[in-house]
PDB file of N, CA and C in Angstrom:
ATOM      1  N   UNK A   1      84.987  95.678 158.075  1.00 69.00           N
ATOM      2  CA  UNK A   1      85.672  96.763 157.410  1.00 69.00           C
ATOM      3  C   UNK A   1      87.149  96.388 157.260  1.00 69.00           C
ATOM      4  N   UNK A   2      87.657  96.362 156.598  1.00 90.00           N
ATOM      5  CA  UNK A   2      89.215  96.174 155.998  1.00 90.00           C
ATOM      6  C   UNK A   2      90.150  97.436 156.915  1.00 90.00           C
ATOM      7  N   UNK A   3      91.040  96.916 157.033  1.00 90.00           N
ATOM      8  CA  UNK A   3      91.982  97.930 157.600  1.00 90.00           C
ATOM      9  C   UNK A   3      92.395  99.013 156.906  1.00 90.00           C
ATOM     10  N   UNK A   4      92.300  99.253 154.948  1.00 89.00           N
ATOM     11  CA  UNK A   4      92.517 100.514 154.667  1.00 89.00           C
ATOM     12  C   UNK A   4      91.592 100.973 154.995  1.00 89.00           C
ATOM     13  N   UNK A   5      90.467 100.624 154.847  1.00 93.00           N
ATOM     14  CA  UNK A   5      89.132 101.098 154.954  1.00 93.00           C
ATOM     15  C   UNK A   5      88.891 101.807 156.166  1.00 93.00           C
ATOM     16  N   UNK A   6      89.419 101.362 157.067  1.00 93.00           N
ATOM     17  CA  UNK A   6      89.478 101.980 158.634  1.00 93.00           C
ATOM     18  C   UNK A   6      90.588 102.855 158.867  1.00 93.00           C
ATOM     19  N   UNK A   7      91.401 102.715 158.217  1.00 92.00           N
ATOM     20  CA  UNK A   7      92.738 103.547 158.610  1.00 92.00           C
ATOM     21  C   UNK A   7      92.377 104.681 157.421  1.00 92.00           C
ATOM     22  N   UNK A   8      91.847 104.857 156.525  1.00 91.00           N
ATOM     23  CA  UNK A   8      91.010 105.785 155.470  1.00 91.00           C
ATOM     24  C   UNK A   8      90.082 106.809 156.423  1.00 91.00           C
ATOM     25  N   UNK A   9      89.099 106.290 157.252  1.00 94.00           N
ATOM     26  CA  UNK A   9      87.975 107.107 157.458  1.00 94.00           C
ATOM     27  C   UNK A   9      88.447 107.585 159.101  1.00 94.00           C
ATOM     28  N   UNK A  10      89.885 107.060 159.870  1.00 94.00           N
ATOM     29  CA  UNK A  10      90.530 107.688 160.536  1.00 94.00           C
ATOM     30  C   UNK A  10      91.241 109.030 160.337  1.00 94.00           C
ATOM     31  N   UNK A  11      92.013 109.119 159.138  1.00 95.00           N
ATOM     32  CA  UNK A  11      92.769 109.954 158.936  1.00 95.00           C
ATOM     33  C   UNK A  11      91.515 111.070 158.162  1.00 95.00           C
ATOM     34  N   UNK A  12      90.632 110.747 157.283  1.00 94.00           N
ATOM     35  CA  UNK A  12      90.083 111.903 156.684  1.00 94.00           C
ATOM     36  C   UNK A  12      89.291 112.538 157.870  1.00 94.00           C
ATOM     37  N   UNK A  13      88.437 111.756 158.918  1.00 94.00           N
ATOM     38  CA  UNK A  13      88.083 112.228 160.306  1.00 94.00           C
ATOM     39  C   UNK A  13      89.005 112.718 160.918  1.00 94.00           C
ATOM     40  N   UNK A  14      90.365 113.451 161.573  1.00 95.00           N
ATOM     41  CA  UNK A  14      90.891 113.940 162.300  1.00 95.00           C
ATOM     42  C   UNK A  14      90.923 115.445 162.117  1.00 95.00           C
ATOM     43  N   UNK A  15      90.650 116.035 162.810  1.00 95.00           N
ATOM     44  CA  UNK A  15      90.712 117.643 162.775  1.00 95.00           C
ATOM     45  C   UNK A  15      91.280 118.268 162.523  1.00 95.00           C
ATOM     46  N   UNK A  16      92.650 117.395 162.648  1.00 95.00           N
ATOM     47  CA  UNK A  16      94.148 118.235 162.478  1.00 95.00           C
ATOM     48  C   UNK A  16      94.548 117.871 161.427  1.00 95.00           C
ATOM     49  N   UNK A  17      95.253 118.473 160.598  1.00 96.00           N
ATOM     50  CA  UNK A  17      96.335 118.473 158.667  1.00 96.00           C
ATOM     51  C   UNK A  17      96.724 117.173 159.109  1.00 96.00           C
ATOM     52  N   UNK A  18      96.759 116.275 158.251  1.00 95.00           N
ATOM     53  CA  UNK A  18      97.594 115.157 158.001  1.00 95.00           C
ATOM     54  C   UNK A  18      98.078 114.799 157.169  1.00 95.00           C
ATOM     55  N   UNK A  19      99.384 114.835 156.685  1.00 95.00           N
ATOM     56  CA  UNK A  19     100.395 114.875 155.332  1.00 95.00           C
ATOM     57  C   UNK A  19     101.096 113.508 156.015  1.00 95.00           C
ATOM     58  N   UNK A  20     100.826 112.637 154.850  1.00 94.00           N
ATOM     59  CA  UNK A  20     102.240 111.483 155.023  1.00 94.00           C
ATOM     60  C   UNK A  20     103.011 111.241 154.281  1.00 94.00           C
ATOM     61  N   UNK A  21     104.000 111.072 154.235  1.00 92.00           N
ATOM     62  CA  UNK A  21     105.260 111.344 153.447  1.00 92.00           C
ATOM     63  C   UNK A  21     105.959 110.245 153.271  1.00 92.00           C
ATOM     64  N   UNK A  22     106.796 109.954 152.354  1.00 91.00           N
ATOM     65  CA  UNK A  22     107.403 108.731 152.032  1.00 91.00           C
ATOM     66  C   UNK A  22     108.742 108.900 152.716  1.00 91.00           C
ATOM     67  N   UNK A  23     109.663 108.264 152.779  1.00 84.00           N
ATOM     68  CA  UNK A  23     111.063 108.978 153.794  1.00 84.00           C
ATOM     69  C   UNK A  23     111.932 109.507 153.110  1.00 84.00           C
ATOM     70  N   UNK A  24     111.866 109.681 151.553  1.00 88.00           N
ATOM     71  CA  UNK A  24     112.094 110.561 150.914  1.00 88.00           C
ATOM     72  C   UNK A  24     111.795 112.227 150.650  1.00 88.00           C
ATOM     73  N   UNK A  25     110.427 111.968 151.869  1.00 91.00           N
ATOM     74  CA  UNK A  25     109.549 113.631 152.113  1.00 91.00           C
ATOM     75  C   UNK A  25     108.676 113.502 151.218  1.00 91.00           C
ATOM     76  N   UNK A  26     108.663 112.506 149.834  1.00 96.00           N
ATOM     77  CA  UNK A  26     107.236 112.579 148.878  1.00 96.00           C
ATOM     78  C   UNK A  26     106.293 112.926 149.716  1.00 96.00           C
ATOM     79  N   UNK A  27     105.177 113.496 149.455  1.00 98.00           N
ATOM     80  CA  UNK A  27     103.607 113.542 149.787  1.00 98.00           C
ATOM     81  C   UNK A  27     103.129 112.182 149.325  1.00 98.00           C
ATOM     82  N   UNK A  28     102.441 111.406 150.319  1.00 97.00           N
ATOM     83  CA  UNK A  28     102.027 110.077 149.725  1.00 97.00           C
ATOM     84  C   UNK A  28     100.279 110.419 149.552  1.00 97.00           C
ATOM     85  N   UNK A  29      99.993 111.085 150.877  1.00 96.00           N
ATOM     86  CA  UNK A  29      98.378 111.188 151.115  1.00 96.00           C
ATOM     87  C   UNK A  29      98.824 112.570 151.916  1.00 96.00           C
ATOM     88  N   UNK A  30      97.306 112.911 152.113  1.00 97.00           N
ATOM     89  CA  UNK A  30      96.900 114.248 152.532  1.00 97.00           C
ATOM     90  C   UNK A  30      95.433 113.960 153.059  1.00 97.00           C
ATOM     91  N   UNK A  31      94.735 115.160 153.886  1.00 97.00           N
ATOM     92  CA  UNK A  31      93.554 114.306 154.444  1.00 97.00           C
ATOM     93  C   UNK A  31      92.727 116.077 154.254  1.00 97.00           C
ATOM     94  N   UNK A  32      91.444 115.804 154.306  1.00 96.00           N
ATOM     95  CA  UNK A  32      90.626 117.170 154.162  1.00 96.00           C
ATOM     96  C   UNK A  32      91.001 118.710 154.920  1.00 96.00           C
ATOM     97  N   UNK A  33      91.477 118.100 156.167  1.00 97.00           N
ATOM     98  CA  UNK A  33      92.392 119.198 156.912  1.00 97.00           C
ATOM     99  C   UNK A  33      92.916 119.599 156.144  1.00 97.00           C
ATOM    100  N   UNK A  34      94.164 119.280 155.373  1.00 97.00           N
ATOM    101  CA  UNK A  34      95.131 119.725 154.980  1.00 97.00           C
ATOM    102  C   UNK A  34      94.715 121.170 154.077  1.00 97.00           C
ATOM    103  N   UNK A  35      93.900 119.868 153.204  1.00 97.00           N
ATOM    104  CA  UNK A  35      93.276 121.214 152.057  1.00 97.00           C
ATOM    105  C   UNK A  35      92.588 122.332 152.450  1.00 97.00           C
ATOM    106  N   UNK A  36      92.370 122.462 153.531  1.00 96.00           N
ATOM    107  CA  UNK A  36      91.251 123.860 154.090  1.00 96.00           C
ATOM    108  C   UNK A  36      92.150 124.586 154.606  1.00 96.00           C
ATOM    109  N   UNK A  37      93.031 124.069 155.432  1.00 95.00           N
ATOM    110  CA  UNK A  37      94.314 124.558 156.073  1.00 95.00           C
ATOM    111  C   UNK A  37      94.871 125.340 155.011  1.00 95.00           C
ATOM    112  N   UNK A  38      95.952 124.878 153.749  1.00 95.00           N
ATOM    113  CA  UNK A  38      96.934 124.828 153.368  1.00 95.00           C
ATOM    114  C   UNK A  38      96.557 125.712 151.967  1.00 95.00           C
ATOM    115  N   UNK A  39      95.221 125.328 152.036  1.00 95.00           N
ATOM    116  CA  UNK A  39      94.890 126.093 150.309  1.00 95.00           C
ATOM    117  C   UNK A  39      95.473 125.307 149.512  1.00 95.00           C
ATOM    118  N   UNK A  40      96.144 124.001 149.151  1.00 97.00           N
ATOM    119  CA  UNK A  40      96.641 123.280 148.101  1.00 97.00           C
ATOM    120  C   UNK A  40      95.340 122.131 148.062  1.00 97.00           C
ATOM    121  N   UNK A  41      95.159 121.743 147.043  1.00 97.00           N
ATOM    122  CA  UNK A  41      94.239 120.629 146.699  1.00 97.00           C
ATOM    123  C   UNK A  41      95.096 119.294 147.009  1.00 97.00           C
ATOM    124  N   UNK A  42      94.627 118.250 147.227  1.00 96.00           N
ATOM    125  CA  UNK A  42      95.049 116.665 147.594  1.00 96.00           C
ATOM    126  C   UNK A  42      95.759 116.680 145.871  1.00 96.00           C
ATOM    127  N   UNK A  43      95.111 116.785 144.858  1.00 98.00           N
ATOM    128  CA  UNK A  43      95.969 116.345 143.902  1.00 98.00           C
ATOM    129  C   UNK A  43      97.070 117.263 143.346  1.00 98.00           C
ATOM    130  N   UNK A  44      97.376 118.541 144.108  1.00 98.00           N
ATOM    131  CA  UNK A  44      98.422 119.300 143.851  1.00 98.00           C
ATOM    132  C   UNK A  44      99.678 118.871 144.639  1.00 98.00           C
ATOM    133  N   UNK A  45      98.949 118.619 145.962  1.00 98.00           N
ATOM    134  CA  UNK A  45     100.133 118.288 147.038  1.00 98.00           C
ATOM    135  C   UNK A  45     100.697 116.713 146.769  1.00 98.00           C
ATOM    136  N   UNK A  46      99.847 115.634 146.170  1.00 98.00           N
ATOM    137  CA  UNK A  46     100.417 114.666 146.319  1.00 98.00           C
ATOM    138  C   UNK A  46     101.494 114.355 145.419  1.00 98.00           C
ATOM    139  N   UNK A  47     102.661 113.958 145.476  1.00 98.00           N
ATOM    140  CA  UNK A  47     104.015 113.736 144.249  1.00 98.00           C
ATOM    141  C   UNK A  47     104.736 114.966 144.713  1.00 98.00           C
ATOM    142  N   UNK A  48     104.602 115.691 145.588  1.00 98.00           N
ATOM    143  CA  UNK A  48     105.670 116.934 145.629  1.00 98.00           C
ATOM    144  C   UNK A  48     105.898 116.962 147.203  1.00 98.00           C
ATOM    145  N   UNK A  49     106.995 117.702 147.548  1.00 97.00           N
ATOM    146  CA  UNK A  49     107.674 117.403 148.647  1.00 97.00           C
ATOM    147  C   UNK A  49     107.068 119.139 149.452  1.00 97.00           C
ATOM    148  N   UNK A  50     107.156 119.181 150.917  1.00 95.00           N
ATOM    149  CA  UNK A  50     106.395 120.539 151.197  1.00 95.00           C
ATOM    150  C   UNK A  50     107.979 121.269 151.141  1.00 95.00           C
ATOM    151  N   UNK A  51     108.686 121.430 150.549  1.00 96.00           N
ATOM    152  CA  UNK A  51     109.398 122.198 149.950  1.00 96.00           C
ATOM    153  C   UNK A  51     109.309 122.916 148.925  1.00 96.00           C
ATOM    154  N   UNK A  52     108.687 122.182 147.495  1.00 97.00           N
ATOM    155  CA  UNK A  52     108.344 121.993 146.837  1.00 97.00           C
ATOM    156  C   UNK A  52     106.617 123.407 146.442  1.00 97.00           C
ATOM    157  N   UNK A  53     106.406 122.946 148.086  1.00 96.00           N
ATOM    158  CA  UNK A  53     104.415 123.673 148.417  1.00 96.00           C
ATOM    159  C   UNK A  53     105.031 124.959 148.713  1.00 96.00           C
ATOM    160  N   UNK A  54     106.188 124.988 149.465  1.00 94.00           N
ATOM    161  CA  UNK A  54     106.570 126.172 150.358  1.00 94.00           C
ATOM    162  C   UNK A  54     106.050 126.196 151.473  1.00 94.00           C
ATOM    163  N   UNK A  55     105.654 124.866 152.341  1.00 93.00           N
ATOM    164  CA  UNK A  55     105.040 124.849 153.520  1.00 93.00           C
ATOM    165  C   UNK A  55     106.333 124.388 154.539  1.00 93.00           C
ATOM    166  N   UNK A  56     107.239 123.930 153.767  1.00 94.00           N
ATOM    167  CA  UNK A  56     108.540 123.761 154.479  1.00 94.00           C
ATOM    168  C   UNK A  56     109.718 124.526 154.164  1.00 94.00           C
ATOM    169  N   UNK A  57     110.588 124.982 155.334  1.00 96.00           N
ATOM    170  CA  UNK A  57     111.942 125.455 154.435  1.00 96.00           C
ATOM    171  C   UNK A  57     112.715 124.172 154.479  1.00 96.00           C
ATOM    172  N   UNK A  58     113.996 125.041 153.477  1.00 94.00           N
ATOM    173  CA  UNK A  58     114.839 123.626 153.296  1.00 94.00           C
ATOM    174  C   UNK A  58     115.852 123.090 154.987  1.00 94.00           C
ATOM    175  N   UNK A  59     116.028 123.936 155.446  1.00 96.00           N
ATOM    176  CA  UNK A  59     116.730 123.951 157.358  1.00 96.00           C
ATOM    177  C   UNK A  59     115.851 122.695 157.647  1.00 96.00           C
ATOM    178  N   UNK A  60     114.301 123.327 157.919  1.00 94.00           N
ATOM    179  CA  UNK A  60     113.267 122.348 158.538  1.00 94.00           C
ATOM    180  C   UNK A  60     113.142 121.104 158.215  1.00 94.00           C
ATOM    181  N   UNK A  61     113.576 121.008 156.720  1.00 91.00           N
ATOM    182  CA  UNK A  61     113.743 119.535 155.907  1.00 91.00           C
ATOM    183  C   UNK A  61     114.939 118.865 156.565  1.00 91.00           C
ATOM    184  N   UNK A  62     116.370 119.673 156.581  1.00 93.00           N
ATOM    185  CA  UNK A  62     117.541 119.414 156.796  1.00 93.00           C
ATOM    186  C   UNK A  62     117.119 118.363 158.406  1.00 93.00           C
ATOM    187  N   UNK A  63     116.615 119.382 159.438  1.00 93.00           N
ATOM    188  CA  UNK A  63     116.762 118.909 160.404  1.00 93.00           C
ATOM    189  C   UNK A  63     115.812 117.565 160.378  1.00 93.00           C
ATOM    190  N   UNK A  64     114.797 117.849 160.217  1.00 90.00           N
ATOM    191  CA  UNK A  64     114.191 116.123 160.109  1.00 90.00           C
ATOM    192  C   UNK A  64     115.118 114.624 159.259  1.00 90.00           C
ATOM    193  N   UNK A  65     115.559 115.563 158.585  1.00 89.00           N
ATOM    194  CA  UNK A  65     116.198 114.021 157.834  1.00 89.00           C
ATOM    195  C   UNK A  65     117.676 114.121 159.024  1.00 89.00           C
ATOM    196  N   UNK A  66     117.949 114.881 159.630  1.00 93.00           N
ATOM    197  CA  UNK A  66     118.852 114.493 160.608  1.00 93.00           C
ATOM    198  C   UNK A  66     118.388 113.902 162.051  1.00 93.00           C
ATOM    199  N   UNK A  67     117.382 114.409 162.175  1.00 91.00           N
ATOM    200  CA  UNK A  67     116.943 114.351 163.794  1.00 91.00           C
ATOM    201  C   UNK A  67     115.888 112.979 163.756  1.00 91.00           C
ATOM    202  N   UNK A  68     114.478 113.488 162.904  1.00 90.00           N
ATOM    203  CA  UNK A  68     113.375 113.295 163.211  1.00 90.00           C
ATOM    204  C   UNK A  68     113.609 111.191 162.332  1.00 90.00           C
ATOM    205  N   UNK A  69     113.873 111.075 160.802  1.00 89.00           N
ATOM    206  CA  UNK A  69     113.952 110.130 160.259  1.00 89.00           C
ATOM    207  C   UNK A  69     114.774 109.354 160.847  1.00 89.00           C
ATOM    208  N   UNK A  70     116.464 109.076 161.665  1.00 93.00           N
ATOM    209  CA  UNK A  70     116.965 108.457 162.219  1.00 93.00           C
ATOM    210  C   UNK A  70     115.833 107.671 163.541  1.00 93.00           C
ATOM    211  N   UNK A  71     115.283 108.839 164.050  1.00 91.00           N
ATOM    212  CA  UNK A  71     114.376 108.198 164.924  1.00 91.00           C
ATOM    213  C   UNK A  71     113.060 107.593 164.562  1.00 91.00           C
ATOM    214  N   UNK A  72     112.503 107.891 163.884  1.00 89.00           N
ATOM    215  CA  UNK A  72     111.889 106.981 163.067  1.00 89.00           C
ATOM    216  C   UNK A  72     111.983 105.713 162.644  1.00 89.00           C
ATOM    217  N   UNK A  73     113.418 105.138 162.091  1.00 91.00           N
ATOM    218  CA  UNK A  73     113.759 104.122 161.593  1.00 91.00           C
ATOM    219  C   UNK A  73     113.923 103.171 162.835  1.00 91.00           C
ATOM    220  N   UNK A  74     114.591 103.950 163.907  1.00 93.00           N
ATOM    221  CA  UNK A  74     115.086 103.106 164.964  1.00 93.00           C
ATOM    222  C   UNK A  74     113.437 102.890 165.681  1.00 93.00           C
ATOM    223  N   UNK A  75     113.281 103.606 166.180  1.00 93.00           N
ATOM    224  CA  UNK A  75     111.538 103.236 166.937  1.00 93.00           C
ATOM    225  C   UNK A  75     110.527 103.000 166.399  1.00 93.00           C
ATOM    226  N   UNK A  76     110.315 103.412 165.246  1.00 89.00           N
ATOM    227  CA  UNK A  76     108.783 102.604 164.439  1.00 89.00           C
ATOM    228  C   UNK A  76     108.134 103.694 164.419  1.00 89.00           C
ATOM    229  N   UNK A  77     108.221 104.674 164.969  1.00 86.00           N
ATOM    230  CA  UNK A  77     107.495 106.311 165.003  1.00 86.00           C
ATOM    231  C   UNK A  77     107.631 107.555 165.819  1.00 86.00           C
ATOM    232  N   UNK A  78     107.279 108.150 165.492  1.00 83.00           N
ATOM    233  CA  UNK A  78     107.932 109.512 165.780  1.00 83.00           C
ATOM    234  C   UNK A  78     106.711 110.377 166.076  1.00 83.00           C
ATOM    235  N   UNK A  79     106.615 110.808 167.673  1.00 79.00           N
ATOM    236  CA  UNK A  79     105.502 111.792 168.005  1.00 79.00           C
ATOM    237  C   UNK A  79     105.380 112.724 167.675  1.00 79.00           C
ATOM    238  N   UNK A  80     104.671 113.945 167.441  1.00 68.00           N
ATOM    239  CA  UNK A  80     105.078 115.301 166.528  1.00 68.00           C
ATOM    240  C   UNK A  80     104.296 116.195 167.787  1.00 68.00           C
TER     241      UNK A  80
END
């Protein structure tokens, strides 16, 4: 199995919403959670920012691109 291939049937298997985002906040992917959760379809949410969905405010945005993305860049990832 190829590693998208595995890292594919990881993320659509997890129970919990999974939104990944570009570090711009794009929506890159979304996983079946999301959509049952969120009521947005995978091809509504993807290209738009959850600002954008109204699943984020703009504060919550503010603080990640202050807090959460610095740490990110420096450690390789960020626990949620």
């Amino acid at each position: 199995m190829e590693a998208k291939e595995h890292t594919d049937k990881i993320i659509e298997g997890m129970l919990e919403a999974v939104v990944i985002t570009d570090l711009n906040g794009t929506i890159r992917r979304v996983n079946n959670e999301f959509e049952e959760g969120s009521g947005w379809k995978r091809e509504e949410a993807v290209g738009k920012t959850a600002i954008e969905l109204g699943i984020m405010s703009k504060e919550e945005n503010q603080r990640i691109e202050k807090e959460v993305i610095p740490r990110l860049m420096k450690e390789g990832f960020v626990r949620n």
